[in-house]
mmCIF file of C-alpha atoms and ligand atoms in Angstrom:
data_model
loop_
_atom_site.group_PDB
_atom_site.id
_atom_site.type_symbol
_atom_site.label_atom_id
_atom_site.label_comp_id
_atom_site.label_asym_id
_atom_site.label_seq_id
_atom_site.Cartn_x
_atom_site.Cartn_y
_atom_site.Cartn_z
ATOM 1 C CA MET A 147 10.726 10.414 -11.988
ATOM 2 C CA GLU A 148 12.952 7.749 -10.320
ATOM 3 C CA GLN A 149 11.984 4.197 -11.235
ATOM 4 C CA VAL A 150 11.556 1.345 -8.789
ATOM 5 C CA PRO A 151 14.973 0.237 -7.564
ATOM 6 C CA LYS A 152 16.016 -3.256 -8.721
ATOM 7 C CA ASP A 153 16.522 -4.247 -5.031
ATOM 8 C CA THR A 154 12.786 -3.483 -4.317
ATOM 9 C CA ARG A 155 11.656 -5.545 -7.277
ATOM 10 C CA GLU A 156 14.045 -8.438 -6.263
ATOM 11 C CA TRP A 157 12.800 -8.244 -2.618
ATOM 12 C CA PHE A 158 9.190 -8.694 -3.575
ATOM 13 C CA ALA A 159 10.028 -11.375 -6.269
ATOM 14 C CA ASP A 160 11.691 -13.302 -3.423
ATOM 15 C CA TRP A 161 8.810 -12.764 -0.981
ATOM 16 C CA ALA A 162 5.879 -13.342 -3.371
ATOM 17 C CA ASN A 163 5.383 -17.048 -2.764
ATOM 18 C CA GLU A 164 5.404 -16.557 1.033
ATOM 19 C CA TYR A 165 3.480 -13.301 1.113
ATOM 20 C CA ASP A 166 0.047 -14.695 1.808
ATOM 21 C CA THR A 167 1.306 -17.098 4.507
ATOM 22 C CA THR A 168 3.346 -14.356 6.264
ATOM 23 C CA LEU A 169 2.021 -10.775 6.040
ATOM 24 C CA GLY A 170 -1.227 -12.187 4.742
ATOM 25 C CA LYS A 171 -1.779 -13.956 8.164
ATOM 26 C CA VAL A 172 -0.999 -10.978 10.369
ATOM 27 C CA LYS A 173 -4.272 -9.706 12.016
ATOM 28 C CA ARG A 174 -2.993 -6.157 11.855
ATOM 29 C CA HIS A 175 -2.696 -6.280 8.102
ATOM 30 C CA LEU A 176 -6.176 -7.794 7.680
ATOM 31 C CA ALA A 177 -7.584 -5.134 9.954
ATOM 32 C CA LEU A 178 -5.913 -2.466 7.762
ATOM 33 C CA LEU A 179 -7.418 -3.942 4.571
ATOM 34 C CA ASP A 180 -10.921 -4.145 6.110
ATOM 35 C CA GLN A 181 -10.741 -0.607 7.303
ATOM 36 C CA VAL A 182 -9.544 0.781 3.857
ATOM 37 C CA VAL A 183 -12.419 -0.952 2.113
ATOM 38 C CA ASN A 184 -14.957 0.164 4.757
ATOM 39 C CA LEU A 185 -13.915 3.757 4.708
ATOM 40 C CA SER A 186 -13.809 3.840 0.849
ATOM 41 C CA GLY A 187 -17.578 3.601 0.693
ATOM 42 C CA VAL A 188 -17.215 1.439 -2.375
ATOM 43 C CA ARG A 189 -20.420 0.711 -4.301
ATOM 44 C CA ASP A 190 -21.529 -1.501 -7.174
ATOM 45 C CA LYS A 191 -20.338 -0.290 -10.545
ATOM 46 C CA ASP A 192 -17.459 1.778 -9.074
ATOM 47 C CA GLN A 193 -14.142 1.836 -10.970
ATOM 48 C CA VAL A 194 -11.395 1.220 -8.503
ATOM 49 C CA LEU A 195 -7.654 1.561 -8.904
ATOM 50 C CA ASP A 196 -5.418 -0.501 -6.521
ATOM 51 C CA ILE A 197 -1.771 0.780 -6.504
ATOM 52 C CA GLY A 198 0.833 -1.731 -5.458
ATOM 53 C CA CYS A 199 -1.769 -4.504 -5.398
ATOM 54 C CA GLY A 200 0.758 -7.369 -4.717
ATOM 55 C CA THR A 201 -1.026 -10.731 -4.488
ATOM 56 C CA GLY A 202 -4.407 -8.958 -4.507
ATOM 57 C CA LEU A 203 -5.437 -9.091 -0.931
ATOM 58 C CA LEU A 204 -6.954 -5.571 -1.065
ATOM 59 C CA SER A 205 -8.588 -5.898 -4.397
ATOM 60 C CA LEU A 206 -10.244 -9.148 -3.446
ATOM 61 C CA LYS A 207 -11.597 -7.488 -0.262
ATOM 62 C CA PHE A 208 -13.130 -4.720 -2.406
ATOM 63 C CA LEU A 209 -14.957 -7.362 -4.450
ATOM 64 C CA GLU A 210 -16.338 -8.939 -1.238
ATOM 65 C CA HIS A 211 -18.059 -5.600 -0.625
ATOM 66 C CA ALA A 212 -19.171 -4.470 -3.977
ATOM 67 C CA ASP A 213 -19.698 -5.573 -7.592
ATOM 68 C CA CYS A 214 -17.016 -3.068 -8.746
ATOM 69 C CA THR A 215 -14.387 -3.111 -11.478
ATOM 70 C CA ILE A 216 -10.713 -3.059 -10.435
ATOM 71 C CA THR A 217 -7.589 -1.998 -12.201
ATOM 72 C CA ALA A 218 -4.624 -3.201 -10.178
ATOM 73 C CA ILE A 219 -1.078 -2.233 -10.809
ATOM 74 C CA ASP A 220 2.193 -3.385 -9.312
ATOM 75 C CA SER A 221 5.896 -3.092 -10.223
ATOM 76 C CA SER A 222 6.480 -6.780 -9.467
ATOM 77 C CA GLY A 223 5.600 -9.203 -12.164
ATOM 78 C CA THR A 224 6.140 -12.074 -9.712
ATOM 79 C CA MET A 225 3.489 -10.676 -7.249
ATOM 80 C CA LEU A 226 1.118 -10.111 -10.211
ATOM 81 C CA ARG A 227 1.477 -13.724 -11.438
ATOM 82 C CA ILE A 228 0.264 -14.994 -8.154
ATOM 83 C CA PHE A 229 -2.761 -12.552 -8.221
ATOM 84 C CA GLN A 230 -3.486 -13.557 -11.743
ATOM 85 C CA LYS A 231 -3.778 -17.290 -10.711
ATOM 86 C CA LYS A 232 -6.271 -16.265 -8.039
ATOM 87 C CA ILE A 233 -8.230 -14.311 -10.563
ATOM 88 C CA GLU A 234 -8.458 -17.310 -12.835
ATOM 89 C CA GLN A 235 -9.331 -19.730 -10.003
ATOM 90 C CA CYS A 236 -12.102 -17.416 -8.758
ATOM 91 C CA HIS A 237 -13.383 -16.583 -12.345
ATOM 92 C CA LEU A 238 -12.878 -12.878 -11.803
ATOM 93 C CA SER A 239 -11.271 -11.940 -15.096
ATOM 94 C CA GLU A 240 -14.318 -9.692 -16.031
ATOM 95 C CA SER A 241 -13.826 -7.736 -12.787
ATOM 96 C CA ILE A 242 -10.094 -7.260 -12.215
ATOM 97 C CA PHE A 243 -7.455 -6.086 -14.824
ATOM 98 C CA LEU A 244 -3.780 -6.237 -13.927
ATOM 99 C CA GLU A 245 -0.939 -4.100 -15.219
ATOM 100 C CA GLU A 246 2.697 -4.512 -14.480
ATOM 101 C CA ARG A 247 3.502 -0.817 -13.835
ATOM 102 C CA SER A 248 4.975 1.249 -11.103
ATOM 103 C CA ALA A 249 3.098 4.078 -9.306
ATOM 104 C CA GLU A 250 5.724 6.440 -10.785
ATOM 105 C CA GLU A 251 4.851 5.350 -14.339
ATOM 106 C CA MET A 252 1.051 5.347 -14.046
ATOM 107 C CA VAL A 253 -0.786 7.494 -16.453
ATOM 108 C CA PHE A 254 -4.583 7.187 -16.601
ATOM 109 C CA PRO A 255 -7.196 9.402 -18.219
ATOM 110 C CA SER A 256 -8.372 12.213 -16.002
ATOM 111 C CA TYR A 257 -11.520 11.529 -13.963
ATOM 112 C CA GLN A 258 -11.344 7.756 -14.617
ATOM 113 C CA PHE A 259 -11.698 6.281 -11.124
ATOM 114 C CA ASP A 260 -14.344 6.547 -8.386
ATOM 115 C CA ILE A 261 -11.863 5.169 -5.763
ATOM 116 C CA ILE A 262 -8.041 4.931 -5.719
ATOM 117 C CA ALA A 263 -6.715 2.773 -2.935
ATOM 118 C CA SER A 264 -3.329 1.639 -1.827
ATOM 119 C CA THR A 265 -2.107 -0.363 1.160
ATOM 120 C CA VAL A 266 1.478 -0.582 2.367
ATOM 121 C CA ALA A 267 2.817 0.210 -1.156
ATOM 122 C CA LEU A 268 3.164 3.931 -1.670
ATOM 123 C CA HIS A 269 5.748 4.343 1.099
ATOM 124 C CA HIS A 270 8.160 2.653 -1.413
ATOM 125 C CA VAL A 271 7.816 5.698 -3.656
ATOM 126 C CA LYS A 272 10.649 8.180 -2.900
ATOM 127 C CA GLU A 273 9.223 11.231 -4.729
ATOM 128 C CA LYS A 274 5.643 11.088 -3.522
ATOM 129 C CA GLY A 275 4.314 14.470 -4.614
ATOM 130 C CA PRO A 276 4.060 13.799 -8.318
ATOM 131 C CA VAL A 277 2.351 10.355 -7.681
ATOM 132 C CA ILE A 278 -0.257 11.936 -5.436
ATOM 133 C CA GLN A 279 -0.868 14.527 -8.099
ATOM 134 C CA ARG A 280 -1.570 11.699 -10.589
ATOM 135 C CA VAL A 281 -3.885 10.051 -8.102
ATOM 136 C CA TYR A 282 -5.796 13.298 -7.804
ATOM 137 C CA ASP A 283 -5.942 13.871 -11.587
ATOM 138 C CA SER A 284 -7.236 10.335 -12.254
ATOM 139 C CA LEU A 285 -10.153 10.622 -9.739
ATOM 140 C CA ARG A 286 -13.587 11.894 -10.723
ATOM 141 C CA GLU A 287 -15.084 14.857 -8.863
ATOM 142 C CA GLY A 288 -16.169 13.531 -5.489
ATOM 143 C CA GLY A 289 -13.920 10.431 -5.934
ATOM 144 C CA ARG A 290 -11.825 9.182 -2.965
ATOM 145 C CA PHE A 291 -8.237 8.392 -2.444
ATOM 146 C CA VAL A 292 -7.847 5.819 0.441
ATOM 147 C CA LEU A 293 -4.366 5.149 1.739
ATOM 148 C CA GLY A 294 -3.547 2.562 4.417
ATOM 149 C CA ASP A 295 -0.081 2.496 5.716
ATOM 150 C CA MET A 296 2.214 2.845 8.709
ATOM 151 C CA ASP A 297 2.285 6.172 10.466
ATOM 152 C CA LEU A 298 6.046 6.299 10.770
ATOM 153 C CA ASP A 299 8.340 9.256 9.979
ATOM 154 C CA THR A 300 11.619 7.906 8.653
ATOM 155 C CA THR A 301 12.885 11.131 7.275
ATOM 156 C CA GLY A 302 16.022 12.776 8.624
ATOM 157 C CA SER A 303 19.618 11.911 8.909
ATOM 158 C CA LEU A 304 20.316 8.169 8.731
ATOM 159 C CA ASP A 305 22.931 8.448 11.431
ATOM 160 C CA ASP A 306 20.629 10.219 13.899
ATOM 161 C CA PRO A 307 20.245 7.934 17.001
ATOM 162 C CA VAL A 308 16.946 9.570 17.964
ATOM 163 C CA ARG A 309 15.464 8.768 14.566
ATOM 164 C CA LEU A 310 16.808 5.176 14.969
ATOM 165 C CA VAL A 311 15.060 4.732 18.313
ATOM 166 C CA ARG A 312 11.801 6.022 16.889
ATOM 167 C CA ILE A 313 11.875 3.576 14.029
ATOM 168 C CA LEU A 314 12.921 0.630 16.304
ATOM 169 C CA GLU A 315 10.094 1.307 18.703
ATOM 170 C CA PHE A 316 7.702 1.175 15.920
ATOM 171 C CA LEU A 317 9.186 -1.945 14.383
ATOM 172 C CA THR A 318 9.179 -3.758 17.753
ATOM 173 C CA LYS A 319 5.359 -3.730 17.759
ATOM 174 C CA GLU A 320 5.399 -5.094 14.209
ATOM 175 C CA PHE A 321 7.936 -7.824 14.932
ATOM 176 C CA ALA A 322 5.868 -9.027 17.957
ATOM 177 C CA LEU A 323 2.673 -9.230 15.815
ATOM 178 C CA ALA A 324 4.418 -10.994 12.979
ATOM 179 C CA MET A 325 5.758 -13.593 15.451
ATOM 180 C CA GLU A 326 2.282 -13.958 17.127
ATOM 181 C CA ASP A 327 0.291 -14.385 13.877
ATOM 182 C CA GLY A 328 2.753 -15.745 11.355
ATOM 183 C CA GLY A 329 5.377 -17.428 13.493
ATOM 184 C CA ILE A 330 9.124 -17.393 12.594
ATOM 185 C CA PRO A 331 8.736 -17.092 8.800
ATOM 186 C CA ALA A 332 6.734 -13.943 9.181
ATOM 187 C CA PHE A 333 9.033 -12.558 11.915
ATOM 188 C CA GLU A 334 12.134 -13.207 9.713
ATOM 189 C CA ARG A 335 10.616 -11.241 6.765
ATOM 190 C CA MET A 336 9.668 -8.313 8.950
ATOM 191 C CA TYR A 337 13.014 -8.346 10.705
ATOM 192 C CA ASP A 338 14.914 -8.286 7.412
ATOM 193 C CA ASN A 339 12.602 -5.603 6.275
ATOM 194 C CA GLY A 340 13.312 -3.484 9.351
ATOM 195 C CA LYS A 341 16.845 -2.617 8.303
ATOM 196 C CA LYS A 342 15.546 -1.342 4.966
ATOM 197 C CA HIS A 343 13.261 1.088 6.840
ATOM 198 C CA ILE A 344 16.161 2.237 8.992
ATOM 199 C CA LEU A 345 18.470 2.858 6.089
ATOM 200 C CA ASN A 346 15.821 4.038 3.661
ATOM 201 C CA GLU A 347 16.725 1.324 1.206
ATOM 202 C CA GLY A 348 13.473 1.207 -0.928
ATOM 203 C CA GLU A 349 11.423 2.040 2.152
ATOM 204 C CA TYR A 350 10.620 5.722 2.649
ATOM 205 C CA CYS A 351 7.849 5.912 5.229
ATOM 206 C CA ILE A 352 6.417 9.264 6.239
ATOM 207 C CA GLY A 353 3.888 10.243 8.940
ATOM 208 C CA PHE A 354 0.231 10.748 8.085
ATOM 209 C CA ASP A 355 0.512 14.472 8.831
ATOM 210 C CA GLN A 356 3.035 14.478 5.952
ATOM 211 C CA TRP A 357 0.759 12.402 3.645
ATOM 212 C CA ALA A 358 -2.079 14.922 4.404
ATOM 213 C CA ILE A 359 0.112 17.820 3.375
ATOM 214 C CA LEU A 360 0.923 16.041 0.052
ATOM 215 C CA CYS A 361 -2.812 15.411 -0.607
ATOM 216 C CA LYS A 362 -3.663 19.053 0.232
ATOM 217 C CA ASP A 363 -0.995 20.321 -2.145
ATOM 218 C CA ALA A 364 -2.330 18.108 -4.899
ATOM 219 C CA GLY A 365 -5.745 19.739 -4.587
ATOM 220 C CA PHE A 366 -7.706 17.397 -2.253
ATOM 221 C CA ARG A 367 -10.425 19.173 -0.185
ATOM 222 C CA LEU A 368 -11.643 16.895 2.495
ATOM 223 C CA ILE A 369 -9.042 14.849 4.291
ATOM 224 C CA THR A 370 -9.602 12.539 7.272
ATOM 225 C CA ILE A 371 -7.128 10.311 9.048
ATOM 226 C CA THR A 372 -8.321 7.317 11.163
ATOM 227 C CA PRO A 373 -6.152 5.001 13.230
ATOM 228 C CA VAL A 374 -6.646 1.236 12.459
ATOM 229 C CA LYS A 375 -8.827 -0.198 15.098
ATOM 230 C CA GLY A 376 -6.644 -2.121 17.610
ATOM 231 C CA PHE A 377 -3.467 -1.152 15.790
ATOM 232 C CA PRO A 378 -3.321 2.657 15.951
ATOM 233 C CA TRP A 379 0.293 2.940 14.718
ATOM 234 C CA PHE A 380 -1.206 2.212 11.334
ATOM 235 C CA LYS A 381 -3.662 4.772 9.819
ATOM 236 C CA VAL A 382 -6.060 5.179 6.989
ATOM 237 C CA LEU A 383 -6.321 8.439 5.137
ATOM 238 C CA VAL A 384 -9.364 9.284 3.058
ATOM 239 C CA ALA A 385 -9.064 12.293 0.710
ATOM 240 C CA GLU A 386 -11.944 13.447 -1.385
ATOM 241 C CA ARG A 387 -11.537 15.272 -4.700
HETATM 242 C C1 SAM B 566 3.805 -4.883 1.109
HETATM 243 S S1 SAM B 566 3.200 -5.189 -0.426
HETATM 244 C C2 SAM B 566 1.467 -4.719 -0.339
HETATM 245 C C3 SAM B 566 0.573 -5.500 -1.297
HETATM 246 C C4 SAM B 566 -0.877 -5.256 -1.075
HETATM 247 N N1 SAM B 566 -1.278 -3.875 -1.324
HETATM 248 C C5 SAM B 566 -1.309 -5.634 0.363
HETATM 249 O O1 SAM B 566 -1.658 -4.740 1.108
HETATM 250 O O2 SAM B 566 -1.274 -6.801 0.689
HETATM 251 C C6 SAM B 566 3.845 -3.839 -1.395
HETATM 252 C C7 SAM B 566 3.641 -3.994 -2.920
HETATM 253 O O3 SAM B 566 4.000 -2.752 -3.508
HETATM 254 C C8 SAM B 566 4.703 -3.051 -4.747
HETATM 255 N N2 SAM B 566 5.509 -1.922 -5.047
HETATM 256 C C9 SAM B 566 6.647 -1.417 -4.539
HETATM 257 N N3 SAM B 566 7.153 -0.259 -5.034
HETATM 258 C C10 SAM B 566 6.071 0.012 -5.939
HETATM 259 C C11 SAM B 566 6.007 1.104 -6.879
HETATM 260 N N4 SAM B 566 6.917 2.070 -6.910
HETATM 261 N N5 SAM B 566 4.935 1.071 -7.704
HETATM 262 C C12 SAM B 566 4.027 0.116 -7.659
HETATM 263 N N6 SAM B 566 4.086 -1.022 -6.834
HETATM 264 C C13 SAM B 566 5.077 -1.012 -6.044
HETATM 265 C C14 SAM B 566 5.451 -4.245 -4.463
HETATM 266 O O4 SAM B 566 5.899 -4.978 -5.567
HETATM 267 C C15 SAM B 566 4.523 -5.075 -3.613
HETATM 268 O O5 SAM B 566 3.739 -5.895 -4.274
#
């Protein structure tokens, strides 16, 4: 399977130090994280996998809700180093285990996890089918995959103006929120990032109807999709094994 492009790793290495003060301040992002954790139904003693954990915003929210154990993976060592510092400061090294590893490379024993969650990370994976299959295989029977991401179809021909307008309309809402909640630094990040979505440079967003098909093909039975409260252009998918 294709590995994480160097550009994507460099992009996140460059963003890492500012991540929590830019996207981490955007209310829409915090609402997404809350909804993912709420819909996961996490309980004490659950084994949770966080794919593309970044600086740990989602993992730490899980631990606010339950005394669970978290394995968190990310392809960016720079993002993980920031997360590791938080783990040490909060004395959470018995609860969170980090691995520098891409979603494409992950191999865990079958039936290992009660919950596998991911927020705004899996759209970076170009070939999504095999990754969703690994998610399915690593969940126990009755376990849940919870995906929070943008509901944006960027497939199609890059020079199609109709596709361009669709993506720009979506991004405009995101630019406005970034400016409102994170000021110019957050807006600049999102604005630079917008071009990557348009040109599919390390950003390969699909719609939630497309995510649901991938989950069904992998074997998931029950699939629900819920818009994020107040920000319905983002959605949360829960798929039960
Ligand atoms: C926008 S951040 C999201 C971080 C965190 N999940 C959150 O919601 O705040 C995306 C993260 O995905 C990671 N990432 C990108 N491509 C990845 C891949 N193929 N496998 C694993 N992690 C990846 C990046 O390094 C980055 O830390």
